[in-house]
Amino acid sequence: MCGIIGALVTDRDAAPLLFDGLRRLEYRGYDSAGIATLDGDGRPTRRRAAGKLDNLQTSLYAAPMKGRSGIGHTRWATHGPANETNAHPHLAGPIAIVHNGIIENEKPLRAELAAEGVTFESDTDTEVIARLLHRELQRGSSPEDAMATVMPRLAGAFAFVCLLAGEDDLMLAARQGTPLALGLGDGEAFCASDALALAPLTRRVVYLEEGDWAVLRRSGAEVRNRAGETVDRPEVVTEVSGALVGKGNFRHFMEKEIHEQDEVIGYTLRGLIDGLGGDIAKPSLPAMPFDPKTLSKITIVACGTASYAGQIGKYWIERLARVPVECDLASEFRYREPVLPEGGMVLAISQSGETLDTTEALRLGAAQGQITAGVVNVPESTIAREARFVIPTKAGPEIGVASTKAFTTQLAALAVFAVALGLERGALTPEAADGHLRSLTEIPAAIRTILHGPVIRRAEAIAHDLVDKHTVLYLGRGTSWTVAMEGALKFKEISYIHAEGYAAGEMKHGPIALIEEGTPVVFVAPEDGLAEKTLSNMRQVRARGGEVILVTDEKGADRFGELAEHVLEVPTVDPLWAPIALTVPVQVLAYETALAKGTDVDQPRNLAKSVTVE
Ligand code: F6R
């Protein structure tokens, strides 16, 4: 989290470029923002503002900042409140610094410096890095030697960029655990948390590796590794587009992204399936650098919404390919000493490809000899670069913090992967695989029907009843249970109303106690083999005064409709792939409720799009 950017430019001011970069990085955090440049006398001057970037923009408009060297930051608070004092850049002597991540040994380092009489201006761990570097410079070290001394003293996952007073052609940059990319321009140099922020400035990018730090000058970058040795890191021409994504005619990015799902699922599937126009359709995934026949187990690691994609993927892979699958939250997997069998795979699912826990879980798998794989949306992200086998999703940039199209494209990619594995392992005949793939390609049309039908209008009406509720229960069975959990997550994160997703069969083992007169209960219940059982759960809810909101398909609406106060109906699709279609109404319900409550839909409080801290 936190977005960082730096620029050494030639015949223009750095601040407008830095601000534009911060706009692209705002998805990483929006608690405060700031910019520092080296002005006329070569000393860093800074401008900071609490809250969103708009506040910083007002100040920059009022008094533009001068200077050809600069750094910028957008913050997701970890140490100290989200006020102007704790906003980056931080200054220490000649140093201005911006930082992403956490210095885990901040306390002893701060105490060590305090004992020497150093005083601090902020509560941040960032200032500790700057003060350590300053101490080394005071002891007579060169900037390079100061970095070489300070880097090994810092524990945690972080990236930072520094400017030095009087050094108009120098930037120090470091990466350990959170991303940082260097950008090489024509007599100019840049760095940023991601290639998206660099794309309008240059396409020539060097990705730092773990433990690397760099001395960046307009003429280029010198990179050192953890051991202090000079290393060559390859320069790549990034494919990331620099075009700023707009909202079009939609009110929010989330609304736009919900409406893009038919299209982006279509792109994702077209990239992964061959022969749709011919006799037999078959998967065309990137070459598998492993033998699918001998794959012993797949361990899926992911966080949040991506982990729900993994849970649905588990059902599909086990059913179609007969490989055991375990789906683990990456933050738990890392610390529970998992047993990973020989010939197994660790599969990371991530929109951003940068989520720290997911990246580290993948690395843990690699260290234990597992085949590493990723389902990733952002090309060139850390997971996309580190996994040996990558299935790309083609959701395009997802700007709304609440994930929508990334989730459904992850499902589409996992569906094709399940079919491909089934085919390769002989668990599916080519005809059966063809049938599954063809029914999968009907999903985009079903989603179009949902988005152009009565679901949105109905969800809007339901939302007006939900805004005053304190809790909403989401229930389902099988893959619909996972859709229920995703629905509850989406609902609470943008409406700030408590919501809980539960397996319908477990309701009577606890959550039923929550139900009283008027408690809303969203049932995700298509007509499938479990319908009869879900029906009795609905009756139990009704008997206690609960209000049923039913998310179902056409047949389910006929069967359960009379028990529900409200019905959000999707077209009947292959039951195997139904969770993709059933997700859309729960997204819309969350969106409409947030809208009715007037919350900040695209940038909900306390959240950030890319979680690069633990
Ligand atoms: C919820 C949401 C998060 C992300 C999670 C993983 O709407 O967006 O739960 O799914 O932070 O992010 P990625 O997929 O980037 O690893």
XYZ file of C-alpha atoms and ligand atoms in Angstrom:
630
model
C 0.000 0.000 0.000
C 1.065 3.615 -0.292
C 2.125 4.732 -3.736
C 5.559 6.220 -4.301
C 7.007 8.016 -7.289
C 10.197 9.896 -8.102
C 11.402 11.917 -11.104
C 14.617 13.511 -12.328
C 13.569 15.535 -15.351
C 15.333 18.046 -17.598
C 13.622 21.123 -18.966
C 10.306 20.938 -17.086
C 9.070 20.999 -13.506
C 8.747 17.619 -11.824
C 5.698 18.382 -9.641
C 2.964 18.148 -12.356
C 4.366 14.779 -13.536
C 4.574 13.532 -9.983
C 1.005 14.589 -9.309
C -0.219 12.812 -12.440
C 1.668 9.701 -11.265
C 0.018 9.969 -7.854
C -3.400 9.988 -9.529
C -2.477 6.615 -11.071
C -1.214 5.369 -7.723
C -4.133 6.603 -5.630
C -5.625 3.098 -5.657
C -2.824 2.177 -3.244
C -4.055 4.497 -0.485
C -5.764 7.809 -0.036
C -5.248 8.893 3.580
C -2.897 11.758 2.648
C -0.541 12.803 -0.130
C 2.548 14.920 -0.634
C 5.325 15.994 -2.978
C 8.865 17.268 -2.355
C 11.117 18.880 -4.949
C 14.579 20.350 -4.896
C 13.926 24.013 -5.459
C 16.182 26.916 -6.484
C 18.639 26.680 -3.560
C 18.868 22.882 -3.900
C 17.066 22.146 -0.635
C 13.937 19.964 -0.491
C 10.683 21.820 -0.181
C 7.522 19.881 0.366
C 3.775 20.230 0.082
C 1.505 17.826 1.956
C -2.224 17.468 2.566
C -4.315 15.095 4.665
C -7.091 13.240 2.841
C -7.448 12.548 -0.840
C -5.291 13.846 -3.642
C -7.803 16.560 -4.461
C -6.671 18.379 -1.304
C -3.057 18.350 -2.472
C -4.160 19.472 -5.917
C -5.869 22.553 -4.484
C -2.636 23.540 -2.792
C -0.561 22.885 -5.925
C -2.903 24.982 -8.064
C -2.697 27.840 -5.571
C 1.121 27.818 -5.603
C 2.826 25.541 -8.153
C 6.048 23.853 -7.006
C 9.278 24.407 -8.912
C 12.200 22.034 -9.390
C 13.379 19.320 -11.777
C 13.923 16.615 -9.146
C 11.093 15.410 -6.977
C 9.348 12.611 -5.131
C 5.665 12.019 -4.354
C 3.548 9.827 -2.125
C -0.023 8.759 -1.539
C -0.508 7.181 1.893
C -2.331 4.280 3.474
C -1.663 4.916 7.142
C 0.168 2.297 9.193
C 2.144 4.282 11.803
C 0.298 7.264 13.219
C -2.946 8.981 12.248
C -3.717 10.121 8.717
C -2.891 13.793 9.325
C -0.569 16.238 7.588
C 2.254 15.714 10.100
C 2.493 12.039 9.240
C 2.027 12.606 5.504
C 5.067 11.908 3.312
C 7.586 13.108 2.182
C 9.467 13.210 5.476
C 12.565 15.332 5.906
C 15.700 14.617 7.918
C 18.613 16.994 7.419
C 19.323 17.006 3.687
C 17.087 14.015 2.996
C 13.514 13.882 1.713
C 11.981 10.417 1.689
C 8.800 8.627 0.581
C 8.153 5.086 1.704
C 5.748 2.181 1.268
C 5.551 -0.749 3.680
C 6.549 -1.317 7.271
C 9.914 -1.183 9.031
C 9.361 -3.923 11.588
C 12.329 -3.015 13.791
C 11.374 0.663 13.863
C 11.127 0.768 17.682
C 14.708 -0.310 18.512
C 16.062 1.850 15.674
C 14.116 4.871 16.897
C 15.334 4.245 20.459
C 18.927 3.945 19.235
C 18.709 7.277 17.424
C 16.836 8.967 20.281
C 19.595 7.893 22.672
C 21.999 9.837 20.455
C 19.830 12.931 20.783
C 17.999 12.640 17.468
C 14.499 14.114 17.622
C 11.606 13.027 15.403
C 8.927 15.127 13.778
C 6.430 12.348 13.018
C 5.135 9.022 14.351
C 6.144 7.227 11.173
C 8.628 4.402 10.694
C 9.615 6.212 7.497
C 11.357 8.999 9.340
C 13.596 6.398 11.010
C 15.029 5.422 7.592
C 15.718 9.062 6.754
C 17.355 9.723 10.138
C 19.567 6.638 9.787
C 20.707 7.786 6.349
C 21.288 11.293 7.675
C 23.453 9.912 10.487
C 25.617 8.078 7.960
C 25.992 11.218 5.823
C 26.973 13.181 8.947
C 29.630 10.558 9.603
C 31.085 11.383 6.208
C 29.651 8.545 4.118
C 28.795 9.027 0.479
C 25.094 8.507 -0.380
C 25.991 5.039 -1.755
C 27.872 4.046 1.393
C 25.056 5.369 3.566
C 22.602 3.111 1.692
C 24.983 0.155 1.935
C 25.141 0.626 5.719
C 21.475 1.337 6.367
C 19.800 -1.261 4.126
C 20.922 -4.334 6.103
C 19.662 -2.707 9.309
C 16.061 -2.473 8.087
C 13.678 -5.373 8.712
C 10.266 -5.775 7.123
C 8.737 -5.364 3.694
C 9.218 -1.920 2.225
C 10.235 0.282 -0.688
C 11.488 3.853 -0.441
C 12.867 6.695 -2.541
C 15.046 9.595 -1.314
C 16.205 12.954 -2.615
C 19.275 14.690 -1.220
C 19.748 18.432 -0.825
C 22.230 19.800 -3.325
C 22.131 16.591 -5.414
C 19.918 17.599 -8.292
C 20.932 14.534 -10.310
C 20.499 11.800 -7.697
C 17.740 9.630 -6.326
C 18.197 6.669 -3.985
C 15.632 3.890 -4.308
C 15.233 0.557 -2.517
C 12.982 -2.465 -2.668
C 12.575 -5.227 -0.134
C 9.264 -7.026 -0.231
C 7.101 -4.352 -1.846
C 7.302 -3.357 -5.490
C 9.406 -0.638 -7.085
C 10.123 -0.112 -10.764
C 12.740 2.214 -12.263
C 11.928 4.083 -15.471
C 14.630 5.209 -17.886
C 13.797 8.168 -20.093
C 15.692 10.223 -22.637
C 18.085 12.018 -20.307
C 15.515 11.630 -17.531
C 14.956 9.002 -14.844
C 11.946 7.911 -12.810
C 10.807 5.348 -10.293
C 7.389 4.311 -9.018
C 5.468 1.607 -7.187
C 4.150 0.288 -10.489
C 4.627 0.536 -14.240
C 1.162 2.111 -14.594
C 2.470 5.295 -12.976
C 5.581 5.228 -15.181
C 3.818 4.447 -18.447
C 3.132 8.063 -19.542
C 6.752 8.982 -18.738
C 8.665 6.100 -20.290
C 8.151 2.533 -21.440
C 11.720 1.466 -20.552
C 11.434 -0.158 -17.152
C 13.830 -1.973 -14.824
C 12.180 -4.005 -12.064
C 14.177 -4.107 -8.847
C 14.450 -7.498 -7.166
C 14.135 -8.242 -3.455
C 16.825 -6.500 -1.433
C 17.985 -4.366 -4.371
C 18.739 -0.686 -4.037
C 19.629 1.757 -6.772
C 21.378 5.040 -7.371
C 19.390 6.736 -10.068
C 20.736 9.567 -12.203
C 19.428 11.132 -15.402
C 22.004 9.085 -17.296
C 20.741 5.769 -15.865
C 20.614 3.505 -12.841
C 23.238 1.615 -10.927
C 21.653 -1.270 -9.034
C 23.164 -3.120 -6.062
C 21.848 -6.328 -4.552
C 21.397 -7.271 -0.903
C 25.110 -8.092 -0.648
C 26.042 -4.653 -1.988
C 27.299 -6.048 -5.314
C 26.593 -4.148 -8.515
C 24.098 -6.174 -10.556
C 22.517 -5.969 -13.998
C 18.749 -6.040 -13.918
C 17.189 -6.370 -17.363
C 15.516 -3.398 -18.987
C 12.096 -4.303 -20.390
C 9.746 -2.370 -22.607
C 6.546 -2.274 -20.600
C 3.265 -3.195 -22.242
C 1.277 -1.375 -19.593
C -0.763 1.401 -21.189
C -0.341 4.923 -19.918
C -3.862 5.931 -20.866
C -5.815 7.152 -17.839
C -8.928 5.078 -17.438
C -12.106 7.130 -17.196
C -15.540 6.388 -15.796
C -17.323 6.968 -19.093
C -21.003 7.592 -18.467
C -21.008 5.708 -15.188
C -21.194 7.296 -11.759
C -18.423 5.193 -10.289
C -15.615 2.947 -11.475
C -17.279 0.079 -9.629
C -20.478 0.564 -11.613
C -18.505 0.720 -14.861
C -16.512 -2.370 -13.945
C -19.665 -4.335 -13.100
C -20.987 -3.404 -16.533
C -17.779 -4.418 -18.295
C -17.949 -7.995 -17.065
C -19.580 -9.569 -20.098
C -16.900 -8.038 -22.303
C -13.836 -8.812 -20.184
C -14.935 -12.374 -19.431
C -15.284 -12.716 -23.209
C -11.697 -11.409 -23.737
C -10.356 -13.692 -21.054
C -12.068 -16.743 -22.537
C -11.068 -15.900 -26.106
C -7.446 -15.775 -24.970
C -7.697 -19.204 -23.353
C -9.920 -21.266 -25.688
C -9.302 -22.386 -29.262
C -11.581 -23.780 -31.938
C -14.865 -22.265 -30.785
C -15.935 -21.754 -34.386
C -14.985 -25.324 -35.407
C -15.872 -28.883 -34.494
C -14.247 -29.076 -31.144
C -13.261 -26.374 -28.684
C -10.191 -26.915 -26.563
C -8.222 -24.971 -23.981
C -5.224 -23.027 -25.263
C -3.439 -22.090 -22.074
C 0.232 -21.058 -21.998
C 2.513 -24.136 -22.182
C 2.446 -26.006 -18.878
C 6.000 -26.344 -17.486
C 4.932 -29.490 -15.576
C 3.282 -32.803 -16.298
C -0.417 -32.434 -15.458
C -0.768 -36.218 -15.214
C 1.561 -36.427 -12.249
C 0.333 -33.322 -10.452
C -0.208 -34.533 -6.876
C -2.062 -31.569 -5.359
C -2.885 -27.917 -5.983
C -2.680 -25.476 -3.100
C -4.436 -22.232 -3.967
C -3.268 -19.155 -2.075
C -5.012 -15.792 -2.248
C -6.590 -13.038 -0.160
C -10.088 -11.582 0.082
C -12.199 -11.791 -3.037
C -9.428 -13.605 -4.918
C -9.553 -16.340 -2.266
C -13.254 -16.795 -2.991
C -12.377 -17.308 -6.648
C -9.965 -19.957 -5.411
C -12.653 -21.704 -3.389
C -14.894 -21.978 -6.426
C -11.870 -23.059 -8.501
C -11.336 -25.865 -5.985
C -14.825 -27.267 -6.636
C -14.263 -27.141 -10.393
C -10.739 -28.574 -10.453
C -11.579 -31.434 -8.098
C -14.708 -32.253 -10.026
C -13.358 -31.989 -13.576
C -9.687 -32.931 -13.164
C -9.757 -35.148 -10.079
C -6.767 -33.443 -8.457
C -6.946 -32.705 -4.723
C -7.114 -28.960 -4.143
C -6.730 -27.008 -0.952
C -7.565 -23.317 -0.873
C -5.782 -21.327 1.758
C -5.789 -17.706 2.800
C -2.287 -16.577 1.918
C -1.852 -14.828 5.279
C -2.599 -18.100 7.111
C -0.747 -20.415 4.755
C 2.514 -18.547 5.292
C 2.588 -19.162 9.006
C 1.036 -22.591 9.496
C 3.862 -24.845 8.321
C 1.885 -26.430 5.486
C 2.729 -29.901 4.236
C 3.279 -29.636 0.494
C 3.574 -32.943 -1.334
C 6.185 -33.665 -3.966
C 4.872 -32.870 -7.427
C 2.420 -30.323 -6.053
C 1.578 -26.841 -7.266
C 1.075 -23.582 -5.392
C -1.340 -21.445 -7.386
C -1.587 -17.760 -6.436
C -4.680 -15.828 -7.498
C -4.348 -12.056 -7.513
C -5.749 -9.132 -9.444
C -2.840 -6.833 -8.656
C -0.164 -9.515 -8.593
C 1.386 -7.534 -5.733
C -0.542 -8.551 -2.610
C 2.250 -9.141 -0.112
C 0.819 -12.206 1.626
C -0.038 -13.864 -1.689
C 3.404 -13.124 -3.151
C 5.132 -14.481 -0.062
C 2.903 -17.586 -0.057
C 3.938 -18.243 -3.666
C 7.584 -17.810 -2.692
C 7.124 -20.235 0.192
C 5.770 -22.751 -2.308
C 8.769 -22.157 -4.603
C 11.179 -22.606 -1.697
C 9.556 -25.958 -0.952
C 9.951 -27.181 -4.509
C 6.356 -26.669 -5.622
C 5.455 -25.729 -9.179
C 4.491 -22.074 -8.951
C 1.507 -20.788 -10.877
C -0.551 -17.619 -10.949
C -3.905 -16.346 -12.140
C -3.028 -12.664 -12.460
C -4.622 -9.579 -13.967
C -1.738 -7.103 -13.961
C 0.942 -8.157 -16.456
C 4.523 -7.537 -15.280
C 3.408 -7.580 -11.630
C 5.555 -9.432 -9.115
C 3.451 -12.615 -9.182
C 3.201 -12.508 -12.989
C 7.002 -12.296 -13.171
C 7.810 -14.838 -10.486
C 5.309 -17.649 -11.153
C 6.499 -20.276 -13.638
C 3.053 -20.797 -15.116
C 0.750 -17.811 -15.517
C -2.861 -17.772 -16.651
C -3.659 -14.144 -17.465
C -7.051 -12.616 -16.822
C -8.016 -9.833 -19.198
C -10.110 -7.670 -16.892
C -8.136 -4.526 -17.799
C -7.361 -1.967 -15.086
C -9.692 -2.371 -12.115
C -9.865 0.991 -10.358
C -12.770 0.572 -7.925
C -11.324 -0.730 -4.676
C -14.036 -3.391 -4.386
C -13.128 -6.124 -6.826
C -15.804 -7.057 -9.367
C -14.618 -7.815 -12.904
C -11.306 -9.158 -11.602
C -13.228 -11.800 -9.635
C -15.425 -12.978 -12.481
C -12.487 -13.112 -14.906
C -10.517 -15.097 -12.305
C -13.434 -17.534 -12.268
C -13.409 -17.714 -16.079
C -9.657 -18.449 -16.105
C -9.976 -21.074 -13.372
C -12.842 -22.715 -15.250
C -10.685 -23.149 -18.367
C -7.782 -24.364 -16.227
C -10.035 -27.000 -14.621
C -11.168 -28.215 -18.060
C -7.591 -28.199 -19.398
C -6.325 -30.242 -16.470
C -9.272 -32.642 -16.771
C -8.477 -33.172 -20.439
C -4.735 -33.621 -19.923
C -5.265 -36.060 -17.068
C -7.818 -38.089 -18.980
C -10.583 -37.241 -16.505
C -12.551 -35.573 -19.327
C -13.062 -36.749 -22.888
C -12.447 -34.166 -25.652
C -16.234 -34.121 -26.226
C -16.973 -33.451 -22.557
C -14.320 -30.721 -22.465
C -15.819 -29.202 -25.616
C -19.259 -29.165 -23.986
C -17.976 -27.478 -20.823
C -16.068 -24.839 -22.777
C -19.018 -24.034 -25.002
C -21.366 -23.625 -22.044
C -18.734 -21.420 -20.411
C -18.728 -19.116 -23.419
C -22.474 -18.569 -22.920
C -21.786 -16.772 -19.634
C -21.003 -13.307 -21.123
C -24.403 -13.230 -22.860
C -26.119 -14.264 -19.618
C -24.358 -11.407 -17.817
C -25.455 -8.974 -20.516
C -29.020 -10.125 -19.963
C -28.702 -9.574 -16.206
C -27.303 -6.079 -16.633
C -29.981 -5.055 -19.124
C -32.862 -6.722 -17.284
C -34.770 -5.859 -14.102
C -32.000 -6.853 -11.631
C -30.566 -3.335 -11.232
C -33.982 -1.718 -10.734
C -34.959 -4.385 -8.219
C -31.643 -4.152 -6.365
C -32.141 -0.385 -6.131
C -35.531 -0.912 -4.482
C -34.154 -3.513 -2.056
C -31.216 -1.248 -1.211
C -33.570 1.412 0.150
C -34.827 -1.151 2.694
C -31.330 -2.313 3.573
C -29.716 1.034 4.422
C -31.244 1.079 7.912
C -30.401 -2.524 8.783
C -27.601 -3.463 11.155
C -26.753 -6.835 9.716
C -27.407 -8.890 6.598
C -26.904 -12.634 6.427
C -25.837 -14.267 3.151
C -26.415 -18.019 2.775
C -25.797 -20.624 0.092
C -24.626 -24.172 -0.486
C -21.795 -25.524 -2.616
C -20.315 -22.858 -4.869
C -23.295 -20.648 -3.988
C -21.954 -20.555 -0.435
C -18.802 -18.942 -1.803
C -20.866 -16.491 -3.853
C -22.727 -15.707 -0.603
C -19.422 -14.972 1.148
C -18.289 -12.782 -1.737
C -21.659 -10.993 -1.637
C -21.285 -10.342 2.100
C -17.722 -9.061 1.672
C -18.727 -6.702 -1.132
C -21.736 -5.509 0.845
C -19.898 -4.670 4.070
C -16.830 -3.129 2.455
C -18.712 -0.473 0.556
C -21.941 0.023 2.557
C -20.319 -0.295 6.026
C -23.276 -2.449 7.123
C -22.283 -5.680 8.794
C -22.826 -8.713 6.590
C -21.888 -12.320 7.066
C -21.665 -15.131 4.537
C -22.374 -18.624 5.808
C -22.969 -22.133 4.540
C -26.770 -22.522 4.538
C -26.509 -25.964 6.127
C -24.573 -24.470 9.041
C -27.175 -21.803 9.752
C -28.859 -23.746 12.497
C -25.525 -24.278 14.233
C -25.236 -20.627 15.197
C -26.168 -17.781 12.840
C -29.883 -18.543 13.146
C -29.669 -16.705 16.483
C -29.215 -13.457 14.529
C -32.569 -13.779 12.848
C -35.416 -11.725 14.219
C -38.364 -9.898 12.716
C -37.103 -8.106 9.588
C -33.531 -9.481 9.455
C -32.575 -9.549 5.785
C -31.199 -12.889 4.581
C -29.806 -13.132 1.067
C -30.079 -16.691 -0.233
C -27.893 -17.511 -3.213
C -29.859 -20.504 -4.414
C -30.117 -21.577 -8.041
C -32.034 -24.713 -8.918
C -29.372 -27.355 -8.459
C -29.058 -30.698 -6.696
C -29.202 -28.932 -3.328
C -32.414 -26.986 -3.913
C -34.635 -29.065 -1.618
C -32.301 -28.541 1.326
C -31.993 -24.812 0.675
C -35.782 -24.610 0.583
C -36.061 -25.881 4.140
C -33.420 -23.353 5.279
C -35.532 -20.601 3.722
C -38.601 -21.818 5.588
C -36.620 -21.752 8.836
C -35.662 -18.143 8.195
C -39.238 -17.165 7.316
C -40.602 -18.895 10.411
C -38.469 -16.542 12.527
C -39.508 -13.366 10.762
C -36.456 -13.089 8.479
C -36.890 -11.405 5.091
C -35.620 -13.488 2.211
C -33.831 -11.826 -0.712
C -33.391 -14.555 -3.269
C -30.577 -14.590 -5.829
C -31.423 -17.394 -8.198
C -31.936 -18.566 -11.778
C -35.186 -18.910 -13.731
C -36.018 -22.364 -12.398
C -35.051 -21.393 -8.864
C -37.345 -18.357 -9.082
C -40.254 -20.676 -9.924
C -39.414 -23.023 -7.124
C -38.443 -20.708 -4.252
C -39.885 -17.400 -5.395
C -43.008 -17.520 -3.205
C -40.838 -17.712 -0.055
C -38.939 -14.554 -0.921
C -39.753 -10.882 -0.358
C -37.490 -10.022 -3.273
C -36.051 -12.010 -6.173
C -32.933 -11.159 -8.214
C -33.010 -13.556 -11.115
C -30.306 -14.571 -13.594
C -30.829 -16.587 -16.779
C -30.413 -20.341 -16.445
C -26.855 -21.341 -17.395
C -24.844 -24.540 -17.009
C -25.091 -25.150 -13.211
C -21.347 -25.750 -13.109
C -20.624 -22.171 -14.195
C -23.636 -20.599 -12.458
C -21.519 -18.946 -9.710
C -20.110 -16.538 -12.330
C -23.587 -15.332 -13.282
C -24.926 -15.376 -9.694
C -22.112 -13.063 -8.589
C -23.451 -10.149 -10.640
C -26.659 -9.565 -8.616
C -24.758 -9.642 -5.301
C -22.330 -7.044 -6.682
C -25.211 -4.875 -7.847
C -26.978 -5.180 -4.480
C -23.841 -4.040 -2.642
C -23.344 -1.167 -5.088
C -26.942 0.067 -4.887
C -26.915 -0.089 -1.083
C -23.680 1.907 -0.883
C -25.191 4.402 -3.294
C -28.330 4.703 -1.184
C -26.176 5.193 1.926
C -23.991 7.765 0.213
C -20.661 6.124 1.019
C -17.520 6.581 -1.082
C -18.084 3.623 -3.391
C -14.774 3.606 -5.251
C -12.556 4.477 -2.314
C -14.222 3.030 0.774
C -12.793 4.060 4.123
C -9.684 2.305 5.445
C -9.228 0.178 2.324
C -6.708 0.242 -0.522
C -6.593 -1.619 -3.785
C -3.220 -3.282 -3.491
C -2.344 -4.634 -0.055
C 1.428 -4.624 0.140
C 1.676 -4.703 3.931
C 0.991 -7.591 6.307
C -12.464 -7.035 -2.063
C -11.138 -6.925 -2.616
C -10.016 -7.557 -1.877
C -8.988 -8.157 -2.856
C -7.770 -8.663 -2.077
C -6.762 -9.354 -2.965
O -13.410 -6.428 -2.884
O -10.932 -6.316 -3.631
O -10.469 -8.515 -0.975
O -9.595 -9.194 -3.556
O -7.161 -7.583 -1.435
O -6.243 -8.486 -3.922
P -5.463 -9.032 -5.177
O -6.429 -9.807 -5.998
O -4.924 -7.829 -5.860
O -4.367 -9.927 -4.641
